[in-house]
One Martini backbone bead per residue (centre of mass of N, CA, C, O) as a GRO file, in nm:
protein
  119
    1GLN     BB    1   0.330  -0.151   1.911
    2VAL     BB    2   0.343  -0.075   1.564
    3GLN     BB    3   0.367  -0.281   1.266
    4LEU     BB    4   0.481  -0.232   0.924
    5VAL     BB    5   0.544  -0.486   0.669
    6GLU     BB    6   0.697  -0.488   0.372
    7SER     BB    7   0.658  -0.670   0.056
    8GLY     BB    8   0.753  -0.746  -0.303
    9GLY     BB    9   0.959  -0.597  -0.418
   10GLY     BB   10   1.131  -0.476  -0.729
   11LEU     BB   11   1.232  -0.595  -1.042
   12VAL     BB   12   1.063  -0.497  -1.350
   13GLN     BB   13   0.917  -0.521  -1.639
   14PRO     BB   14   0.742  -0.398  -1.864
   15GLY     BB   15   0.419  -0.549  -1.802
   16GLY     BB   16   0.444  -0.648  -1.534
   17SER     BB   17   0.435  -0.808  -1.203
   18LEU     BB   18   0.320  -0.733  -0.863
   19ARG     BB   19   0.314  -0.817  -0.502
   20LEU     BB   20   0.215  -0.654  -0.227
   21SER     BB   21   0.290  -0.658   0.126
   22CYS     BB   22   0.121  -0.599   0.457
   23ALA     BB   23   0.220  -0.650   0.785
   24ALA     BB   24   0.045  -0.646   1.090
   25SER     BB   25   0.138  -0.534   1.429
   26GLY     BB   26   0.000  -0.551   1.767
   27SER     BB   27  -0.144  -0.551   2.076
   28ILE     BB   28  -0.357  -0.288   1.996
   29PHE     BB   29  -0.410  -0.388   1.700
   30ILE     BB   30  -0.703  -0.349   1.498
   31PHE     BB   31  -0.714  -0.412   1.180
   32SER     BB   32  -1.027  -0.407   1.099
   33THR     BB   33  -1.048  -0.082   1.188
   34TYR     BB   34  -0.861  -0.012   0.950
   35ALA     BB   35  -0.740   0.188   0.722
   36MET     BB   36  -0.584   0.118   0.407
   37GLY     BB   37  -0.264   0.199   0.238
   38TRP     BB   38  -0.102   0.303  -0.070
   39TYR     BB   39   0.205   0.454  -0.124
   40ARG     BB   40   0.413   0.687  -0.321
   41GLN     BB   41   0.773   0.767  -0.399
   42ALA     BB   42   0.941   0.960  -0.606
   43PRO     BB   43   1.193   1.116  -0.721
   44GLY     BB   44   1.109   1.453  -0.658
   45LYS     BB   45   0.838   1.363  -0.521
   46GLN     BB   46   0.543   1.328  -0.394
   47ARG     BB   47   0.346   1.175  -0.195
   48GLU     BB   48   0.107   0.919  -0.295
   49LEU     BB   49  -0.201   0.793  -0.339
   50VAL     BB   50  -0.294   0.484  -0.479
   51ALA     BB   51  -0.448   0.305  -0.246
   52GLY     BB   52  -0.763   0.217  -0.084
   53ILE     BB   53  -0.904   0.063   0.227
   54SER     BB   54  -1.152  -0.005   0.412
   55SER     BB   55  -1.295  -0.174   0.668
   56GLY     BB   56  -1.540  -0.253   0.457
   57GLY     BB   57  -1.387  -0.260   0.144
   58SER     BB   58  -1.349  -0.001   0.024
   59THR     BB   59  -1.229   0.151  -0.281
   60ASN     BB   60  -0.936   0.338  -0.404
   61TYR     BB   61  -0.791   0.530  -0.688
   62VAL     BB   62  -0.569   0.638  -0.881
   63ASP     BB   63  -0.596   0.701  -1.209
   64SER     BB   64  -0.311   0.571  -1.307
   65VAL     BB   65  -0.416   0.262  -1.182
   66LYS     BB   66  -0.665   0.204  -1.310
   67GLY     BB   67  -0.697  -0.143  -1.403
   68ARG     BB   68  -0.405  -0.247  -1.263
   69PHE     BB   69  -0.479  -0.215  -0.964
   70THR     BB   70  -0.513  -0.410  -0.645
   71ILE     BB   71  -0.682  -0.391  -0.345
   72SER     BB   72  -0.642  -0.585  -0.036
   73ARG     BB   73  -0.778  -0.784   0.242
   74ASP     BB   74  -0.674  -0.979   0.547
   75ASN     BB   75  -0.791  -1.000   0.863
   76ALA     BB   76  -0.674  -1.281   0.956
   77LYS     BB   77  -0.362  -1.167   0.864
   78ASN     BB   78  -0.303  -0.865   0.879
   79THR     BB   79  -0.336  -0.795   0.553
   80VAL     BB   80  -0.213  -0.609   0.274
   81TYR     BB   81  -0.265  -0.560  -0.078
   82LEU     BB   82  -0.080  -0.515  -0.404
   83GLN     BB   83  -0.182  -0.549  -0.725
   84MET     BB   84   0.048  -0.530  -1.007
   85ASN     BB   85  -0.020  -0.443  -1.337
   86SER     BB   86   0.108  -0.322  -1.609
   87LEU     BB   87   0.380  -0.203  -1.576
   88LYS     BB   88   0.549   0.110  -1.542
   89PRO     BB   89   0.803   0.329  -1.518
   90GLU     BB   90   0.613   0.537  -1.351
   91ASP     BB   91   0.594   0.325  -1.098
   92THR     BB   92   0.846   0.412  -0.988
   93ALA     BB   93   0.904   0.343  -0.635
   94VAL     BB   94   0.824   0.396  -0.311
   95TYR     BB   95   0.635   0.179  -0.108
   96TYR     BB   96   0.367   0.248   0.124
   97CYS     BB   97   0.228   0.169   0.424
   98HIS     BB   98  -0.106   0.245   0.564
   99ALA     BB   99  -0.261   0.336   0.881
  100TRP     BB  100  -0.612   0.423   0.973
  101SER     BB  101  -0.811   0.569   1.232
  102PRO     BB  102  -1.123   0.710   1.247
  103ARG     BB  103  -1.156   0.701   1.563
  104THR     BB  104  -0.846   0.782   1.678
  105LYS     BB  105  -0.642   0.909   1.449
  106SER     BB  106  -0.443   0.696   1.402
  107ASP     BB  107  -0.109   0.637   1.257
  108TYR     BB  108   0.082   0.431   1.015
  109TRP     BB  109   0.413   0.325   0.896
  110GLY     BB  110   0.613   0.200   0.681
  111GLN     BB  111   0.939   0.159   0.530
  112GLY     BB  112   0.933   0.039   0.256
  113THR     BB  113   0.929  -0.044  -0.106
  114GLN     BB  114   1.092  -0.120  -0.393
  115VAL     BB  115   0.998  -0.011  -0.727
  116THR     BB  116   1.116  -0.133  -1.049
  117VAL     BB  117   1.068  -0.018  -1.390
  118SER     BB  118   1.267  -0.206  -1.623
  119SER     BB  119   1.476  -0.301  -1.912
   0.00000   0.00000   0.00000
């Protein structure tokens, strides 16, 4: 059984910052071999990839968050982070953590954490 547990969401004013964390656990889950990503889904919209980080540490971002968000991982803690700065109302969404193994093609999702950017 693999579990991804997100934390760090909440209500923040425009221009503020939040850091999301996703802690992974599982008896057969080798965190360091998985690509990790943060997705988000706003009401009435499709889920989109916000940021991804490979097992080797390469990162990619959707254009709308480049320069504002930073994804990182700590393999010793089985945790991936999303630092979100200069938040905008359009960043409001449920943010989901995702793990994907290029080798086994298995993937897992967290339960999601709400981020609301509003004054």
